XYZ file of C-alpha atoms in Angstrom:
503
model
C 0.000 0.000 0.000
C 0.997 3.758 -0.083
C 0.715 6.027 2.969
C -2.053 7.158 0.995
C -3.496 3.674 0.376
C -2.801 2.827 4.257
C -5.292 6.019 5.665
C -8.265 4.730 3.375
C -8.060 1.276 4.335
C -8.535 2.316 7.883
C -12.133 3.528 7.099
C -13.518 -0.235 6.719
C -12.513 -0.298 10.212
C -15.099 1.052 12.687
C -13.531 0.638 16.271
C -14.899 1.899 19.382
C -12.166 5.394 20.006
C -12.198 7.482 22.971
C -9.505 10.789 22.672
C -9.372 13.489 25.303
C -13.018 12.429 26.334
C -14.753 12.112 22.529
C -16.037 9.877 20.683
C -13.881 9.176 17.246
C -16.248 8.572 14.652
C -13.894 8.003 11.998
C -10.029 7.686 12.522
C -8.689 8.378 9.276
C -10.319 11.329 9.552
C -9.595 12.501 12.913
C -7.076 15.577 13.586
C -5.953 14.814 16.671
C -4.739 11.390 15.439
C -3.396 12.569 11.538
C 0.218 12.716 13.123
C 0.127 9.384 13.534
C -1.537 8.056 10.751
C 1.185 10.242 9.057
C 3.917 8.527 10.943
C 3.183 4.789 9.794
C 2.425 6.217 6.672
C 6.186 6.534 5.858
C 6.391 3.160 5.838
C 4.483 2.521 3.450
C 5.812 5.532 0.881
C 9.680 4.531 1.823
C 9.168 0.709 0.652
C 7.845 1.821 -2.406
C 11.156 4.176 -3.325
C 13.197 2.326 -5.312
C 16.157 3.304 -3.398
C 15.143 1.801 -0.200
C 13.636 -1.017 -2.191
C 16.285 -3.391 -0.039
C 16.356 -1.753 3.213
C 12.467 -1.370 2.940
C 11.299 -4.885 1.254
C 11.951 -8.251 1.627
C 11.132 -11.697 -0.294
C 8.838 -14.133 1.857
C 9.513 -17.805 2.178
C 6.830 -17.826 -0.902
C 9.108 -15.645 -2.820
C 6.846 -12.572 -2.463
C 8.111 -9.320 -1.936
C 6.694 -7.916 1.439
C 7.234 -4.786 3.290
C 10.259 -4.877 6.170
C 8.168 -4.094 8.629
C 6.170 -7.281 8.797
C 8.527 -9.708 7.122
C 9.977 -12.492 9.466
C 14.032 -12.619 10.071
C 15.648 -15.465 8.485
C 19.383 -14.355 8.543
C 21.935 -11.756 10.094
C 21.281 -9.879 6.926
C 17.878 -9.679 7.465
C 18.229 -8.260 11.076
C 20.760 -5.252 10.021
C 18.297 -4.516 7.072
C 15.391 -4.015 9.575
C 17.244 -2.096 12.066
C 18.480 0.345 9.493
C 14.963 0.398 8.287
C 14.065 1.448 11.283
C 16.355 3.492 11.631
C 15.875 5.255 8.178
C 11.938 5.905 9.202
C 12.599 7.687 12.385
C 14.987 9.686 10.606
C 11.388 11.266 9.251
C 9.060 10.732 11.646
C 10.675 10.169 14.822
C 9.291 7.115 15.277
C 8.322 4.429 13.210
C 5.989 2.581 15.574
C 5.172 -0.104 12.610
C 8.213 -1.613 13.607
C 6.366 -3.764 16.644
C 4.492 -5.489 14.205
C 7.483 -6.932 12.753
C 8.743 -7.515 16.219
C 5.596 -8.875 17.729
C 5.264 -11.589 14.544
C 8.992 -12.818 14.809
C 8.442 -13.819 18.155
C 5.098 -15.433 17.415
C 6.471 -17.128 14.368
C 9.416 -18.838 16.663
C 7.400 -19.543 20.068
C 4.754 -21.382 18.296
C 6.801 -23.095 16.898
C 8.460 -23.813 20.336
C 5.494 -24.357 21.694
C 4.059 -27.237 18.688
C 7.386 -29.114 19.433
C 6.792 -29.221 23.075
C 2.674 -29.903 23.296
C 1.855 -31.014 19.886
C -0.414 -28.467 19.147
C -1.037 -26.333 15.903
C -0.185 -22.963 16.584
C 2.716 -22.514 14.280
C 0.417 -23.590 11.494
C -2.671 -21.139 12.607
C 0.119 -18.676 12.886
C 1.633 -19.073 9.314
C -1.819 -18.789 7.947
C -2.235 -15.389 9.727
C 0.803 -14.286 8.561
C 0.486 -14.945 4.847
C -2.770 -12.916 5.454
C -0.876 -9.707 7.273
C 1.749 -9.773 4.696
C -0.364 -10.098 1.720
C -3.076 -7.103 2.693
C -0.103 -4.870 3.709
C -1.328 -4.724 7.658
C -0.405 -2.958 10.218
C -0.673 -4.374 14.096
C -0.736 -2.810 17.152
C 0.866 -4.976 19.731
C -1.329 -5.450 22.895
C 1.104 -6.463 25.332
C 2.031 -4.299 28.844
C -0.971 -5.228 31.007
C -2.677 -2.878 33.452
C -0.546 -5.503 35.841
C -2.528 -3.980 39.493
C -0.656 -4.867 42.029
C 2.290 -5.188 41.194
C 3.819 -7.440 43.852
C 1.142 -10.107 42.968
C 1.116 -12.510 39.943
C -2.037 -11.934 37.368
C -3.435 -15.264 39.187
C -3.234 -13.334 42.603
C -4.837 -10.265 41.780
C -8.472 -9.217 43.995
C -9.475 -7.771 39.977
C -8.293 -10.351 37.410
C -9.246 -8.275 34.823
C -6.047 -5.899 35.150
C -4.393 -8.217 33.072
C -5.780 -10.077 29.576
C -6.930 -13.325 30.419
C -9.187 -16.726 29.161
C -12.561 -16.223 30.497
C -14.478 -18.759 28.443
C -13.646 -21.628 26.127
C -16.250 -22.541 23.133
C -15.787 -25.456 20.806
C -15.485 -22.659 18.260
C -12.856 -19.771 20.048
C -12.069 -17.959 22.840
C -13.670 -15.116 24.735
C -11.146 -12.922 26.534
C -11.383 -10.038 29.491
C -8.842 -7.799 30.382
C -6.581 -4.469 29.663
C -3.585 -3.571 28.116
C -2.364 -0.524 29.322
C -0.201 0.670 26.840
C -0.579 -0.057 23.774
C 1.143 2.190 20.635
C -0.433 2.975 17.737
C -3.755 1.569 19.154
C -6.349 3.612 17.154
C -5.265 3.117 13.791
C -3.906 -0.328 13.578
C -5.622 -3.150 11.420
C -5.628 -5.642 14.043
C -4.494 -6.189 17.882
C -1.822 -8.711 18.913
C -2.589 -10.273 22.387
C 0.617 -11.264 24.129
C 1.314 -12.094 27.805
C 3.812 -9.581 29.561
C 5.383 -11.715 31.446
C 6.391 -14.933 32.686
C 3.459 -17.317 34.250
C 3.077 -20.551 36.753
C 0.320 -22.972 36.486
C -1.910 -20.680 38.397
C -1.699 -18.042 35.645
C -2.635 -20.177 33.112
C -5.383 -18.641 32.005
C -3.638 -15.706 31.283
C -1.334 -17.203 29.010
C -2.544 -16.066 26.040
C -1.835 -14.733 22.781
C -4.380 -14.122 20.082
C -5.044 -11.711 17.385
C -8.254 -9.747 16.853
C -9.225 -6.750 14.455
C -9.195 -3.670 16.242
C -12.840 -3.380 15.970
C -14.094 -6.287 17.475
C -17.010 -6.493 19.668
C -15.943 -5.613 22.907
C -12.964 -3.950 22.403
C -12.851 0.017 23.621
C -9.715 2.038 22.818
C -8.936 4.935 25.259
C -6.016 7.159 23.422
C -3.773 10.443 23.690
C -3.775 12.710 20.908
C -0.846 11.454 18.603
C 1.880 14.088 19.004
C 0.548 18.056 19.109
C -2.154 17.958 16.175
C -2.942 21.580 15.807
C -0.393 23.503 17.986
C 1.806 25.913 16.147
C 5.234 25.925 17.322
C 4.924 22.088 17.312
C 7.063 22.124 13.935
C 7.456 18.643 13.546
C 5.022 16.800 16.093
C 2.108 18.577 14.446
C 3.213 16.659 11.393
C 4.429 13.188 12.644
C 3.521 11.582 16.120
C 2.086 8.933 18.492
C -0.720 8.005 20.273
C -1.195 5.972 22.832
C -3.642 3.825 24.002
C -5.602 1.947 26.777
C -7.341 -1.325 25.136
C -10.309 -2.721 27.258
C -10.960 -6.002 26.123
C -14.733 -7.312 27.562
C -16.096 -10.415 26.791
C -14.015 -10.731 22.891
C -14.758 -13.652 21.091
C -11.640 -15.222 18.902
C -12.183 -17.780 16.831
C -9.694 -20.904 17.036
C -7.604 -19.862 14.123
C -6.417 -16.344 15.552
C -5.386 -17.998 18.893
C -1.805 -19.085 19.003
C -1.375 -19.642 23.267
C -3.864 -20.878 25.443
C -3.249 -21.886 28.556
C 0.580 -23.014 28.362
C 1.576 -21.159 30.922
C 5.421 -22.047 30.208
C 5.473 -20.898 26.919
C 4.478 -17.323 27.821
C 7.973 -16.695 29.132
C 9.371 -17.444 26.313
C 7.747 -15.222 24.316
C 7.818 -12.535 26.651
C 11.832 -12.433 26.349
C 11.755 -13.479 22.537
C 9.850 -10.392 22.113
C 11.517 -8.420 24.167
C 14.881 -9.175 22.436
C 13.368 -8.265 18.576
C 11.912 -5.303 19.756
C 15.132 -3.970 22.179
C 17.169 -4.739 18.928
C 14.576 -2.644 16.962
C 14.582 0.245 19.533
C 18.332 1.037 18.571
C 17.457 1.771 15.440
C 14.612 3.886 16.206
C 16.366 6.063 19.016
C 19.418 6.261 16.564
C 17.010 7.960 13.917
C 15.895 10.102 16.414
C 19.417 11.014 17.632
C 20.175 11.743 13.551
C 17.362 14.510 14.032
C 19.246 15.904 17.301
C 22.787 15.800 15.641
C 21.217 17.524 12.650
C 19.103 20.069 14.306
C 22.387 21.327 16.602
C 24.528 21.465 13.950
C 21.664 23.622 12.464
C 21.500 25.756 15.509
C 25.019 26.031 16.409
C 25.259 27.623 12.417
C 22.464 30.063 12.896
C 23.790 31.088 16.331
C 27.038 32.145 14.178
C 29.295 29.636 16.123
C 31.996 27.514 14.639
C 32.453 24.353 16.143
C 36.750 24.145 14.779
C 37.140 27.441 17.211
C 34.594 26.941 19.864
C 36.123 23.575 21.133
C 33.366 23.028 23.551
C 31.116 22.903 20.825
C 32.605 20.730 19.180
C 33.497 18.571 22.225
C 29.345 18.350 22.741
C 28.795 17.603 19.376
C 31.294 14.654 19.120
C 30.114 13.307 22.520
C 26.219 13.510 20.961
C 27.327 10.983 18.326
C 29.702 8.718 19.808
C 26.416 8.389 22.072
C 23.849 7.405 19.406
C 26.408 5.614 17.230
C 27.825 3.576 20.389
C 24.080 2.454 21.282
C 23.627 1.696 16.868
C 26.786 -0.241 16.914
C 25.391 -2.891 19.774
C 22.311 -3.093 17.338
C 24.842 -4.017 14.565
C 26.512 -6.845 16.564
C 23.205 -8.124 17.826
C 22.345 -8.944 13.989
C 25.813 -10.110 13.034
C 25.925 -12.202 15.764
C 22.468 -13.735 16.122
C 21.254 -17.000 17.380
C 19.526 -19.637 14.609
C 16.408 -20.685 16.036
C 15.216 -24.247 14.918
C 11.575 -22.762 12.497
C 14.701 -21.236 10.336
C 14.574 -17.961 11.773
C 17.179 -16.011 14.247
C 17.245 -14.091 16.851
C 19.737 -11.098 17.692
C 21.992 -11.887 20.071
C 20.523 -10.891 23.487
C 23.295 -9.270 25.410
C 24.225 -6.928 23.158
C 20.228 -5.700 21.957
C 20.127 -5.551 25.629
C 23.449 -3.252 26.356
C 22.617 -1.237 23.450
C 19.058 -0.727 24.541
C 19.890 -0.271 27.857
C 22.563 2.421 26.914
C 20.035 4.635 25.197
C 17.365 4.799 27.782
C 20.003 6.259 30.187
C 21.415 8.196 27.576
C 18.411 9.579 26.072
C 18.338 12.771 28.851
C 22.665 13.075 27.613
C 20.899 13.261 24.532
C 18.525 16.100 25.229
C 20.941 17.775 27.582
C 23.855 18.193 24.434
C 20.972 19.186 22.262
C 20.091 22.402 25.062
C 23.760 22.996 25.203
C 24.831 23.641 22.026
C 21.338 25.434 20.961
C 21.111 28.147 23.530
C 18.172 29.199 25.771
C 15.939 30.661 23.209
C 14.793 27.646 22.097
C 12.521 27.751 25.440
C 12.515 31.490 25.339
C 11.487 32.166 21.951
C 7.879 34.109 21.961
C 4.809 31.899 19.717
C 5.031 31.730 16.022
C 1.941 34.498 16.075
C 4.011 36.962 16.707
C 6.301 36.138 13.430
C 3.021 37.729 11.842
C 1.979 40.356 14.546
C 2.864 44.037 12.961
C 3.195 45.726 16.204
C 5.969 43.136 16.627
C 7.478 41.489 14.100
C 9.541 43.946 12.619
C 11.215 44.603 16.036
C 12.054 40.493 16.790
C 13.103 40.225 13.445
C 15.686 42.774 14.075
C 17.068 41.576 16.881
C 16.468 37.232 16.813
C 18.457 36.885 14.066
C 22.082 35.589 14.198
C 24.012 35.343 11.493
C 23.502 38.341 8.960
C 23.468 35.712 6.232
C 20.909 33.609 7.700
C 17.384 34.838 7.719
C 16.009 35.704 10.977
C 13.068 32.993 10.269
C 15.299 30.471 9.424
C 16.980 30.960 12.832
C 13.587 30.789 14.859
C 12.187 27.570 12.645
C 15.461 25.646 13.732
C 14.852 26.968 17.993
C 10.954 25.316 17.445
C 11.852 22.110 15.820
C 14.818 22.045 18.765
C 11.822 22.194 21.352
C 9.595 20.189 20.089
C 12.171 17.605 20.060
C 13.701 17.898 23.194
C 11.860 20.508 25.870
C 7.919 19.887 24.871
C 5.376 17.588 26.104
C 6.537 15.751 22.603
C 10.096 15.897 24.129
C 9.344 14.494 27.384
C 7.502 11.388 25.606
C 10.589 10.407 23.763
C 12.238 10.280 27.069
C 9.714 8.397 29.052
C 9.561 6.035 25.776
C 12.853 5.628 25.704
C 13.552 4.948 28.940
C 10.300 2.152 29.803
C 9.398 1.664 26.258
C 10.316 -2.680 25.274
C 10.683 -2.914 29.744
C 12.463 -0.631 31.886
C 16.272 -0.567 32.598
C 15.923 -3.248 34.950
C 14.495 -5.657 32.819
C 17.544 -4.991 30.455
C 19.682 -5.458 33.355
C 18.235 -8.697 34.093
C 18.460 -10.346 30.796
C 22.149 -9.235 30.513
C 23.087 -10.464 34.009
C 21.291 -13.979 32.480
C 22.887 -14.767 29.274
C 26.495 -13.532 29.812
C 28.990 -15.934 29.981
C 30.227 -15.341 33.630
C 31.815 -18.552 33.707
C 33.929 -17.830 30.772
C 35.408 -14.784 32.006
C 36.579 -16.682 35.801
C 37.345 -19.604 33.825
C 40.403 -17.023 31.932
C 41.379 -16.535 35.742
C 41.489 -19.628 36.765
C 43.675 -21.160 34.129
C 46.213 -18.584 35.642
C 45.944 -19.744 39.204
C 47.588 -22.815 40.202
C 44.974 -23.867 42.369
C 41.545 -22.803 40.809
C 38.770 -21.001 43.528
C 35.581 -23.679 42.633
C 37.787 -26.465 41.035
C 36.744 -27.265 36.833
C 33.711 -25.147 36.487
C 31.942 -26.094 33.147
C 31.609 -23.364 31.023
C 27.774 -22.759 30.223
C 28.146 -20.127 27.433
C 30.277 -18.852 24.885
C 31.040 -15.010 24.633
C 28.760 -13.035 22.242
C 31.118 -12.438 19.146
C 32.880 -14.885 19.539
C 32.126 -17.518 16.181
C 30.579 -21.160 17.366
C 31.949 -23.923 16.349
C 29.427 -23.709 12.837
C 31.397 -20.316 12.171
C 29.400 -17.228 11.966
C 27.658 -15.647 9.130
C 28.098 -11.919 8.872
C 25.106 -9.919 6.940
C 25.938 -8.590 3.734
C 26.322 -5.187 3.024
C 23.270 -3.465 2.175
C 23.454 -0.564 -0.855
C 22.053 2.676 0.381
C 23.071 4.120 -2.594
């Protein structure tokens, strides 16, 4: 589809939208959610340039050509193609939230697969019929995953209200009905569909909330309660009146799904699987994303320090910001590069990127994203806070009189000047700004969560192991070695990704 294509095929859809206490009566039509519509939109324009044809597209396991963002990873190549895909969208619109569908099916495609090996069941197959669907309509999914999770110290089996998190509440010959919330959900007014995954890992007594289905966004049942995507409407927002993201609480009461949309039910040990598997595709996909957005923030300082009439080779602590700005979004980008070359092959064909280092690299840009912000105040100056409203670029009792003195550099125009200090805000020290740091810091789990799966699948051992072969007497005798140290090639030999022409 085009971006075009994309905002009309949302009108067959007729889901049940809440924003800012009103009813949305049709979505593609709605102002306060046009900056996101706008947003996935790029997707679909950029896979349709011929220059991004191989960053943007892939070729199915039918030999079709489908667009990156819901294609399944079959290689290392594939995996550095998607995350400069990603990164290539957010260049434009910040953020490319299409990229959890691509996330969200990856993991599905491998756990049910997992999960037919282990119980016998026929997910995987369900699954690969749904897929072949998404890819050949061009869809776009919202993932429905972070639960409204309560109390947090309990399990979703323990909670007084079971329906803070998504959960089985009937089985039919024929489906599934489902009752719950997902609590944040992106994109969630103007997807195609809605996939159901657990959050977490379960025990037997949270089996019934074990469950991952998919259902079209306007199923009966199903009420969407959203943010405005980005500022629709508000002047100085330069670019987030343009491209945005809205958010979304997802009550699910009483939704029927038939059999062949339901790809967990009830195996409780599977969900933890695909919690992590998930987690790990979409961590990976967040570098590119953040490193798109830190292209904007390199780009709009450079910008800034120009029309302030600075030079960065004589003002050395310009420069000095500048450098550490990138060394900060291309050390975070350059985990997300390793992850792909050194991925894991997972047995339905696919792979996964390699866990500690989507992990590190995602972990490194939610603390980093305030560094981020903070170079990007530094080396613009105060008036991009102190700057009076664009109606006062067209007041005539004032205009004249800012113009004269707002300017910087006599060859730059004065408007050119103030256009760069508003984009600068919006990015970094608006309501839009403070989003992108929130998102970056809890969006795909919090720091801890990276912490957690770092601490898990680093090769500890490995690293006393090189200590004790020094010592003549070892501290815990022959430890086996459990893991091998990401980079390092197996004993199959790695495969490093070809190089992709950007050209």
């Amino acid at each position: 589809m085009t971006s075009a294509e994309y905002r009309d095929s949302l009108r067959s859809y007729k889901p049940r939208v809440f924003v800012d206490g009103a009813a949305i009566d049709s979505v593609a039509d709605s102002p306060a959610l046009a900056p996101g519509i706008a947003a996935i939109g790029v997707t679909y324009d950029l896979a349709l340039q011929p220059q991004y044809a191989e960053m943007m597209t892939a070729k199915n396991r039918a030999g079709r050509t489908v667009n990156r963002m819901i294609h399944i990873d079959e290689t290392p190549t594939d995996l550095l193609a998607k995350l400069e895909a990603v990164r290539l969208v957010c260049q434009e619109s910040g953020c490319a939230q299409r990229y959890l569908s691509h996330d969200s099916l990856t993991a599905l495609h491998q756990a049910t697969f997992r999960t037919d090996a282990e119980y016998g069941t026929d997910y995987h197959q369900r699954f690969s019929a749904y897929l072949q669907r998404v890819q050949d309509e061009d869809l776009t999914l919202g993932v429905a995953m972070t639960d409204a999770k309560g109390d947090r110290a309990k399990k979703p089996g323990q909670q007084a209200n079971p329906d803070v998190y998504v959960h089985i509440a009937e089985r039919r010959p024929t489906g599934i009905v489902i009752r719950g919330t997902k609590a944040i959900v992106t994109g969630a007014p103007y997807v195609h569909e809605f996939l159901v995954m657990p959050c977490r890992t379960m025990s037997a007594d949270d089996a019934d909330f074990a469950v991952a289905c998919a259902v079209p966004i306007d199923a009966p049942g199903i009420t969407i309660v959203a943010r405005p995507a980005g500022r629709p409407g508000e002047k100085a927002a330069t670019f987030s009146a343009r491209y945005g993201q809205s958010t979304g609480v997802v009550i699910f009461e009483d939704v029927f799904v038939p059999w062949e949309q339901v790809f967990l039910a009830g195996e409780y040990e599977e969900a933890g699987f695909l919690t992590t598997t998930y987690a790990t595709h979409h961590r990976h996909s967040c570098i590119g994303a953040r490193a798109g957005f830190g292209d904007l923030l390199i780009g709009a300082g450079a910008l800034m320090i120009e029309a302030n009439g600075l030079d960065p080779q004589r003002h050395s602590h310009i420069r000095d910001q500048m450098v550490e700005l990138i060394t900060v979004v291309e050390g975070f980008y350059a985990c997300g590069v390793a992850a792909s070359t050194y991925a894991a092959s997972h047995d339905s064909g696919t792979v996964i990127p390699d866990a500690v280092f989507s992990n590190i690299g995602k972990l490194l840009l939610a603390n980093q994203i305030y560094d981020m912000h903070r170079i990007a105040h530094y080396v613009s100056g105060g008036l991009i806070v102190a700057l009076p409203g664009p109606d006062e670029d067209h007041n005539p009792a004032t205009a004249a009189a800012l113009d004269a003195v707002l300017g910087g550099r006599p060859d730059i125009p004065t408007d050119k000047r103030l256009a760069v200090s508003r984009i600068v805000e919006d990015l970094t020290a608006s309501y839009q700004g403070g989003w992108y740091s929130i998102i970056s810091l809890h969006g795909g789990g919090s720091p801890e969560a990276m912490k957690r799966e770092i601490w898990r699948n680093y090769p500890i051992p490995e690293k006393t192991q090189l200590v004790e072969n020094l010592l003549d007497r070892g501290v815990s005798g022959n430890r086996p070695i459990s893991s091998r140290q990401p980079g390092k090639c197996c004993a199959a030999g790695c495969q490093p990704p070809t190089v992709l022409d950007q050209s």
